[in-house]
Amino acid sequence: MENEKINIIIVDDHPIVIEGLRMMLNSQPFFNISGSFTSGAETINFIQSEIVDIILLDITLPDANGTELCREIKKISPNTSVIMFSNRSERSIIMQSIQNGASGYLLKNTSINELVICIKGALSGDIVFCNETKQIISSPSQHDLPMPRLTKREKQILQMVAQGKTSNVIAEELFLSPLTVDTHRKNLLQKFQAKNSTELINLAVQQQLIEK
C-alpha cells in the first residue's frame, strides 16, 4: 500500500475519544480517517459502500456488542482489518474478539506509537496486541473471572432476562413473586460482577451460557 493512504474508520460511543484518535492518527502521513461513528448501524451502512482498510472498534456501543459487530463486519468486508479498541480487559472478551475475526485488541491507554505499529502489523496480516493485552493473555488467572455457578432457576431467569422480559412478566410466567425474581436478578448481577442487565447478558453470551 506504498504511497497510498490507509483508510481508517473509528467506531466509539464517546465523541471525545473519536476526536482524540482522529487528531493523533491524522498526524501520520499515510493515514486517512475516512469516517467516525458512534453506532453499529452507521458502521455497517458505511462499509457496504466504502472501502475501509482498518476499523478501530469499541466493545460497548449503544446498539451493538463490538465482538458481535466485528463478526458482521468481516462477513460484509472480509478484507477489512478490525482492531478492537476498548477499556474492557477481560481475557474472555479479548479471545472472543479474535475468534470473531478481529485482527487485534488494544486497550485505550495504548500509546500513539504502539497504535501506529499495531495498525501497520494488522495490515500485514498479523494479529496485534498492545503490551498490556499480551500480559492479560499470558496470565489468564489474574484477569479472568471464573464461570459463575448458577442454579437451575437462575439459568431460567437469565435466559428470560436476555429475551427482554421484565421482572413482572417473569414472575407471572414462573409463578413467582416479583420480589423473588428481583432477588434472583440481583444475585445474577453479583455473580457475574455486572453493573446492569446489558452487561450481564453480554457476559453470559461470552461464556456461552445463553444465546443472544
PDB file of C-alpha atoms in Angstrom:
ATOM      1  CA  MET A   1       0.000   0.000   0.000  1.00  0.00           C
ATOM      2  CA  GLU A   2       3.000   2.199  -0.688  1.00  0.00           C
ATOM      3  CA  ASN A   3       2.171   5.861  -1.474  1.00  0.00           C
ATOM      4  CA  GLU A   4      -1.483   5.153  -0.818  1.00  0.00           C
ATOM      5  CA  LYS A   5      -3.486   6.432   2.109  1.00  0.00           C
ATOM      6  CA  ILE A   6      -4.673   3.840   4.605  1.00  0.00           C
ATOM      7  CA  ASN A   7      -8.404   4.366   5.087  1.00  0.00           C
ATOM      8  CA  ILE A   8      -9.377   4.118   8.742  1.00  0.00           C
ATOM      9  CA  ILE A   9     -12.729   4.495  10.470  1.00  0.00           C
ATOM     10  CA  ILE A  10     -13.231   4.929  14.206  1.00  0.00           C
ATOM     11  CA  VAL A  11     -16.249   3.446  15.990  1.00  0.00           C
ATOM     12  CA  ASP A  12     -16.754   4.516  19.608  1.00  0.00           C
ATOM     13  CA  ASP A  13     -19.706   5.663  21.693  1.00  0.00           C
ATOM     14  CA  HIS A  14     -17.733   8.628  23.079  1.00  0.00           C
ATOM     15  CA  PRO A  15     -17.220  11.517  20.608  1.00  0.00           C
ATOM     16  CA  ILE A  16     -14.276  12.833  22.661  1.00  0.00           C
ATOM     17  CA  VAL A  17     -12.452   9.513  22.136  1.00  0.00           C
ATOM     18  CA  ILE A  18     -13.149   9.697  18.416  1.00  0.00           C
ATOM     19  CA  GLU A  19     -11.823  13.254  18.232  1.00  0.00           C
ATOM     20  CA  GLY A  20      -8.668  12.365  20.151  1.00  0.00           C
ATOM     21  CA  LEU A  21      -7.931   9.406  17.896  1.00  0.00           C
ATOM     22  CA  ARG A  22      -8.671  11.452  14.803  1.00  0.00           C
ATOM     23  CA  MET A  23      -6.175  14.141  15.820  1.00  0.00           C
ATOM     24  CA  MET A  24      -3.454  11.607  16.649  1.00  0.00           C
ATOM     25  CA  LEU A  25      -3.884   9.488  13.539  1.00  0.00           C
ATOM     26  CA  ASN A  26      -4.205  12.439  11.173  1.00  0.00           C
ATOM     27  CA  SER A  27      -0.671  13.411  12.214  1.00  0.00           C
ATOM     28  CA  GLN A  28       0.563  10.271  10.465  1.00  0.00           C
ATOM     29  CA  PRO A  29       1.311  10.909   6.762  1.00  0.00           C
ATOM     30  CA  PHE A  30      -0.226   7.721   5.345  1.00  0.00           C
ATOM     31  CA  PHE A  31      -3.401   7.553   7.452  1.00  0.00           C
ATOM     32  CA  ASN A  32      -6.743   8.869   6.274  1.00  0.00           C
ATOM     33  CA  ILE A  33      -9.679   8.951   8.696  1.00  0.00           C
ATOM     34  CA  SER A  34     -12.498   8.326   6.249  1.00  0.00           C
ATOM     35  CA  GLY A  35     -15.284   8.115   8.836  1.00  0.00           C
ATOM     36  CA  SER A  36     -16.206   8.026  12.506  1.00  0.00           C
ATOM     37  CA  PHE A  37     -19.343   6.559  14.023  1.00  0.00           C
ATOM     38  CA  THR A  38     -20.970   6.053  17.407  1.00  0.00           C
ATOM     39  CA  SER A  39     -23.191   3.105  16.486  1.00  0.00           C
ATOM     40  CA  GLY A  40     -23.009  -0.290  14.853  1.00  0.00           C
ATOM     41  CA  ALA A  41     -25.774   0.508  12.358  1.00  0.00           C
ATOM     42  CA  GLU A  42     -23.879   3.503  10.973  1.00  0.00           C
ATOM     43  CA  THR A  43     -20.742   1.406  10.658  1.00  0.00           C
ATOM     44  CA  ILE A  44     -22.452  -1.401   8.739  1.00  0.00           C
ATOM     45  CA  ASN A  45     -24.124   1.099   6.414  1.00  0.00           C
ATOM     46  CA  PHE A  46     -20.779   2.786   5.660  1.00  0.00           C
ATOM     47  CA  ILE A  47     -18.736  -0.330   4.876  1.00  0.00           C
ATOM     48  CA  GLN A  48     -21.372  -1.579   2.447  1.00  0.00           C
ATOM     49  CA  SER A  49     -20.459   1.226   0.040  1.00  0.00           C
ATOM     50  CA  GLU A  50     -16.937   2.332   1.033  1.00  0.00           C
ATOM     51  CA  ILE A  51     -13.533   0.637   1.049  1.00  0.00           C
ATOM     52  CA  VAL A  52     -12.087   0.567   4.561  1.00  0.00           C
ATOM     53  CA  ASP A  53      -8.654  -0.815   5.431  1.00  0.00           C
ATOM     54  CA  ILE A  54      -8.799  -0.548   9.227  1.00  0.00           C
ATOM     55  CA  ILE A  55     -11.640  -0.220  11.731  1.00  0.00           C
ATOM     56  CA  LEU A  56     -10.849   0.777  15.306  1.00  0.00           C
ATOM     57  CA  LEU A  57     -13.854  -0.681  17.115  1.00  0.00           C
ATOM     58  CA  ASP A  58     -15.026  -0.220  20.698  1.00  0.00           C
ATOM     59  CA  ILE A  59     -16.720  -3.065  22.564  1.00  0.00           C
ATOM     60  CA  THR A  60     -19.561  -1.052  24.082  1.00  0.00           C
ATOM     61  CA  LEU A  61     -21.883   0.656  21.611  1.00  0.00           C
ATOM     62  CA  PRO A  62     -25.466   1.850  22.131  1.00  0.00           C
ATOM     63  CA  ASP A  63     -26.927  -0.600  19.624  1.00  0.00           C
ATOM     64  CA  ALA A  64     -24.379  -3.412  19.417  1.00  0.00           C
ATOM     65  CA  ASN A  65     -21.778  -5.523  21.163  1.00  0.00           C
ATOM     66  CA  GLY A  66     -18.427  -4.877  19.497  1.00  0.00           C
ATOM     67  CA  THR A  67     -17.395  -8.526  19.389  1.00  0.00           C
ATOM     68  CA  GLU A  68     -20.610  -9.480  17.562  1.00  0.00           C
ATOM     69  CA  LEU A  69     -20.370  -6.411  15.309  1.00  0.00           C
ATOM     70  CA  CYS A  70     -16.844  -7.488  14.351  1.00  0.00           C
ATOM     71  CA  ARG A  71     -18.205 -10.778  13.037  1.00  0.00           C
ATOM     72  CA  GLU A  72     -20.819  -8.939  10.940  1.00  0.00           C
ATOM     73  CA  ILE A  73     -18.196  -6.562   9.560  1.00  0.00           C
ATOM     74  CA  LYS A  74     -15.974  -9.452   8.454  1.00  0.00           C
ATOM     75  CA  LYS A  75     -18.907 -11.087   6.644  1.00  0.00           C
ATOM     76  CA  ILE A  76     -19.572  -7.894   4.681  1.00  0.00           C
ATOM     77  CA  SER A  77     -15.963  -6.788   4.188  1.00  0.00           C
ATOM     78  CA  PRO A  78     -13.540  -9.692   4.762  1.00  0.00           C
ATOM     79  CA  ASN A  79     -10.523  -7.660   3.638  1.00  0.00           C
ATOM     80  CA  THR A  80     -11.064  -5.014   6.311  1.00  0.00           C
ATOM     81  CA  SER A  81      -8.884  -5.415   9.403  1.00  0.00           C
ATOM     82  CA  VAL A  82     -10.799  -4.839  12.632  1.00  0.00           C
ATOM     83  CA  ILE A  83      -8.819  -3.816  15.702  1.00  0.00           C
ATOM     84  CA  MET A  84     -10.759  -3.765  18.938  1.00  0.00           C
ATOM     85  CA  PHE A  85     -10.052  -0.601  20.953  1.00  0.00           C
ATOM     86  CA  SER A  86     -11.555  -0.778  24.411  1.00  0.00           C
ATOM     87  CA  ASN A  87     -11.262  -0.300  28.161  1.00  0.00           C
ATOM     88  CA  ARG A  88     -12.502  -3.865  28.688  1.00  0.00           C
ATOM     89  CA  SER A  89      -9.579  -6.024  29.798  1.00  0.00           C
ATOM     90  CA  GLU A  90     -11.229  -9.409  30.408  1.00  0.00           C
ATOM     91  CA  ARG A  91      -9.354 -12.223  28.693  1.00  0.00           C
ATOM     92  CA  SER A  92     -12.624 -13.872  27.635  1.00  0.00           C
ATOM     93  CA  ILE A  93     -13.640 -10.736  25.701  1.00  0.00           C
ATOM     94  CA  ILE A  94     -10.227 -10.457  24.063  1.00  0.00           C
ATOM     95  CA  MET A  95     -10.302 -14.076  22.915  1.00  0.00           C
ATOM     96  CA  GLN A  96     -13.928 -13.844  21.754  1.00  0.00           C
ATOM     97  CA  SER A  97     -12.996 -10.839  19.613  1.00  0.00           C
ATOM     98  CA  ILE A  98     -10.188 -12.747  17.918  1.00  0.00           C
ATOM     99  CA  GLN A  99     -12.472 -15.737  17.355  1.00  0.00           C
ATOM    100  CA  ASN A 100     -14.958 -13.393  15.685  1.00  0.00           C
ATOM    101  CA  GLY A 101     -12.346 -12.201  13.205  1.00  0.00           C
ATOM    102  CA  ALA A 102     -10.629  -9.257  14.877  1.00  0.00           C
ATOM    103  CA  SER A 103      -7.047  -8.579  13.812  1.00  0.00           C
ATOM    104  CA  GLY A 104      -6.075  -7.348  17.255  1.00  0.00           C
ATOM    105  CA  TYR A 105      -7.087  -5.973  20.621  1.00  0.00           C
ATOM    106  CA  LEU A 106      -5.773  -2.733  22.124  1.00  0.00           C
ATOM    107  CA  LEU A 107      -6.615  -1.042  25.395  1.00  0.00           C
ATOM    108  CA  LYS A 108      -7.396   2.658  25.390  1.00  0.00           C
ATOM    109  CA  ASN A 109      -4.278   3.511  27.386  1.00  0.00           C
ATOM    110  CA  THR A 110      -2.187   2.398  24.388  1.00  0.00           C
ATOM    111  CA  SER A 111       0.378   4.967  23.235  1.00  0.00           C
ATOM    112  CA  ILE A 112       0.141   6.510  19.769  1.00  0.00           C
ATOM    113  CA  ASN A 113       3.419   4.814  18.762  1.00  0.00           C
ATOM    114  CA  GLU A 114       2.086   1.419  19.784  1.00  0.00           C
ATOM    115  CA  LEU A 115      -1.203   2.112  17.996  1.00  0.00           C
ATOM    116  CA  VAL A 116       0.580   3.001  14.752  1.00  0.00           C
ATOM    117  CA  ILE A 117       2.762  -0.121  14.959  1.00  0.00           C
ATOM    118  CA  CYS A 118      -0.298  -2.306  15.555  1.00  0.00           C
ATOM    119  CA  ILE A 119      -2.214  -0.776  12.640  1.00  0.00           C
ATOM    120  CA  LYS A 120       0.702  -1.480  10.307  1.00  0.00           C
ATOM    121  CA  GLY A 121       1.004  -5.003  11.702  1.00  0.00           C
ATOM    122  CA  ALA A 122      -2.695  -5.708  11.136  1.00  0.00           C
ATOM    123  CA  LEU A 123      -2.389  -4.503   7.541  1.00  0.00           C
ATOM    124  CA  SER A 124       0.430  -7.019   7.076  1.00  0.00           C
ATOM    125  CA  GLY A 125      -1.842  -9.812   8.263  1.00  0.00           C
ATOM    126  CA  ASP A 126      -0.626 -10.060  11.857  1.00  0.00           C
ATOM    127  CA  ILE A 127      -2.784 -10.462  14.963  1.00  0.00           C
ATOM    128  CA  VAL A 128      -1.764  -7.479  17.078  1.00  0.00           C
ATOM    129  CA  PHE A 129      -1.952  -6.711  20.793  1.00  0.00           C
ATOM    130  CA  CYS A 130      -0.712  -3.885  22.956  1.00  0.00           C
ATOM    131  CA  ASN A 131       1.780  -4.829  25.675  1.00  0.00           C
ATOM    132  CA  GLU A 132      -0.849  -4.845  28.410  1.00  0.00           C
ATOM    133  CA  THR A 133      -3.154  -7.094  26.382  1.00  0.00           C
ATOM    134  CA  LYS A 134      -0.269  -9.524  25.828  1.00  0.00           C
ATOM    135  CA  GLN A 135       0.196  -9.729  29.599  1.00  0.00           C
ATOM    136  CA  ILE A 136      -3.515 -10.398  30.106  1.00  0.00           C
ATOM    137  CA  ILE A 137      -3.479 -13.229  27.573  1.00  0.00           C
ATOM    138  CA  SER A 138      -0.393 -14.812  29.118  1.00  0.00           C
ATOM    139  CA  SER A 139      -1.771 -14.545  32.676  1.00  0.00           C
ATOM    140  CA  PRO A 140      -5.443 -15.536  32.425  1.00  0.00           C
ATOM    141  CA  SER A 141      -5.856 -16.369  36.097  1.00  0.00           C
ATOM    142  CA  GLN A 142      -5.134 -12.783  37.089  1.00  0.00           C
ATOM    143  CA  HIS A 143      -7.644 -11.235  34.740  1.00  0.00           C
ATOM    144  CA  ASP A 144     -10.429 -13.721  34.118  1.00  0.00           C
ATOM    145  CA  LEU A 145     -13.388 -14.304  36.338  1.00  0.00           C
ATOM    146  CA  PRO A 146     -14.305 -17.962  36.767  1.00  0.00           C
ATOM    147  CA  MET A 147     -17.557 -19.035  35.183  1.00  0.00           C
ATOM    148  CA  PRO A 148     -20.198 -18.479  37.879  1.00  0.00           C
ATOM    149  CA  ARG A 149     -22.161 -21.447  39.165  1.00  0.00           C
ATOM    150  CA  LEU A 150     -25.842 -20.885  38.533  1.00  0.00           C
ATOM    151  CA  THR A 151     -28.848 -22.674  39.927  1.00  0.00           C
ATOM    152  CA  LYS A 152     -31.438 -24.081  37.548  1.00  0.00           C
ATOM    153  CA  ARG A 153     -33.767 -21.207  38.447  1.00  0.00           C
ATOM    154  CA  GLU A 154     -31.037 -18.594  37.863  1.00  0.00           C
ATOM    155  CA  LYS A 155     -30.307 -20.042  34.414  1.00  0.00           C
ATOM    156  CA  GLN A 156     -34.008 -19.910  33.634  1.00  0.00           C
ATOM    157  CA  ILE A 157     -34.333 -16.281  34.728  1.00  0.00           C
ATOM    158  CA  LEU A 158     -31.093 -15.315  32.959  1.00  0.00           C
ATOM    159  CA  GLN A 159     -32.479 -16.621  29.662  1.00  0.00           C
ATOM    160  CA  MET A 160     -35.729 -14.720  30.175  1.00  0.00           C
ATOM    161  CA  VAL A 161     -33.853 -11.508  31.004  1.00  0.00           C
ATOM    162  CA  ALA A 162     -31.915 -11.971  27.743  1.00  0.00           C
ATOM    163  CA  GLN A 163     -35.274 -12.180  25.955  1.00  0.00           C
ATOM    164  CA  GLY A 164     -36.095  -8.720  27.307  1.00  0.00           C
ATOM    165  CA  LYS A 165     -38.765  -9.822  29.759  1.00  0.00           C
ATOM    166  CA  THR A 166     -39.463  -7.670  32.810  1.00  0.00           C
ATOM    167  CA  SER A 167     -39.477  -8.945  36.387  1.00  0.00           C
ATOM    168  CA  ASN A 168     -43.286  -8.811  36.453  1.00  0.00           C
ATOM    169  CA  VAL A 169     -43.592 -10.874  33.274  1.00  0.00           C
ATOM    170  CA  ILE A 170     -41.011 -13.393  34.502  1.00  0.00           C
ATOM    171  CA  ALA A 171     -42.798 -13.648  37.852  1.00  0.00           C
ATOM    172  CA  GLU A 172     -46.119 -14.303  36.139  1.00  0.00           C
ATOM    173  CA  GLU A 173     -44.726 -16.976  33.821  1.00  0.00           C
ATOM    174  CA  LEU A 174     -42.805 -18.785  36.577  1.00  0.00           C
ATOM    175  CA  PHE A 175     -45.496 -18.366  39.239  1.00  0.00           C
ATOM    176  CA  LEU A 176     -43.133 -16.399  41.482  1.00  0.00           C
ATOM    177  CA  SER A 177     -43.438 -13.056  43.218  1.00  0.00           C
ATOM    178  CA  PRO A 178     -41.776 -10.046  41.516  1.00  0.00           C
ATOM    179  CA  LEU A 179     -39.674  -9.622  44.675  1.00  0.00           C
ATOM    180  CA  THR A 180     -38.295 -13.169  44.298  1.00  0.00           C
ATOM    181  CA  VAL A 181     -37.431 -12.502  40.659  1.00  0.00           C
ATOM    182  CA  ASP A 182     -35.694  -9.241  41.579  1.00  0.00           C
ATOM    183  CA  THR A 183     -33.679 -11.114  44.198  1.00  0.00           C
ATOM    184  CA  HIS A 184     -32.554 -13.649  41.582  1.00  0.00           C
ATOM    185  CA  ARG A 185     -31.629 -10.806  39.207  1.00  0.00           C
ATOM    186  CA  LYS A 186     -29.532  -9.105  41.908  1.00  0.00           C
ATOM    187  CA  ASN A 187     -27.797 -12.402  42.619  1.00  0.00           C
ATOM    188  CA  LEU A 188     -27.011 -12.835  38.924  1.00  0.00           C
ATOM    189  CA  LEU A 189     -25.514  -9.329  38.713  1.00  0.00           C
ATOM    190  CA  GLN A 190     -23.370 -10.105  41.739  1.00  0.00           C
ATOM    191  CA  LYS A 191     -22.186 -13.486  40.433  1.00  0.00           C
ATOM    192  CA  PHE A 192     -21.176 -12.001  37.085  1.00  0.00           C
ATOM    193  CA  GLN A 193     -19.916  -8.773  38.676  1.00  0.00           C
ATOM    194  CA  ALA A 194     -22.052  -6.924  36.132  1.00  0.00           C
ATOM    195  CA  LYS A 195     -23.205  -3.319  36.527  1.00  0.00           C
ATOM    196  CA  ASN A 196     -26.523  -3.735  34.737  1.00  0.00           C
ATOM    197  CA  SER A 197     -28.664  -6.182  32.762  1.00  0.00           C
ATOM    198  CA  THR A 198     -26.993  -5.327  29.427  1.00  0.00           C
ATOM    199  CA  GLU A 199     -23.552  -6.151  30.779  1.00  0.00           C
ATOM    200  CA  LEU A 200     -24.958  -9.267  32.441  1.00  0.00           C
ATOM    201  CA  ILE A 201     -26.339 -10.545  29.138  1.00  0.00           C
ATOM    202  CA  ASN A 202     -23.114  -9.770  27.249  1.00  0.00           C
ATOM    203  CA  LEU A 203     -21.017 -11.640  29.824  1.00  0.00           C
ATOM    204  CA  ALA A 204     -23.391 -14.607  29.760  1.00  0.00           C
ATOM    205  CA  VAL A 205     -23.220 -14.722  25.949  1.00  0.00           C
ATOM    206  CA  GLN A 206     -19.410 -14.568  26.025  1.00  0.00           C
ATOM    207  CA  GLN A 207     -19.344 -17.504  28.425  1.00  0.00           C
ATOM    208  CA  GLN A 208     -21.807 -19.320  26.160  1.00  0.00           C
ATOM    209  CA  LEU A 209     -24.371 -19.686  28.933  1.00  0.00           C
ATOM    210  CA  ILE A 210     -27.070 -18.217  26.715  1.00  0.00           C
ATOM    211  CA  GLU A 211     -27.564 -17.345  23.049  1.00  0.00           C
ATOM    212  CA  LYS A 212     -28.398 -13.794  22.121  1.00  0.00           C
TER     213      LYS A 212
END
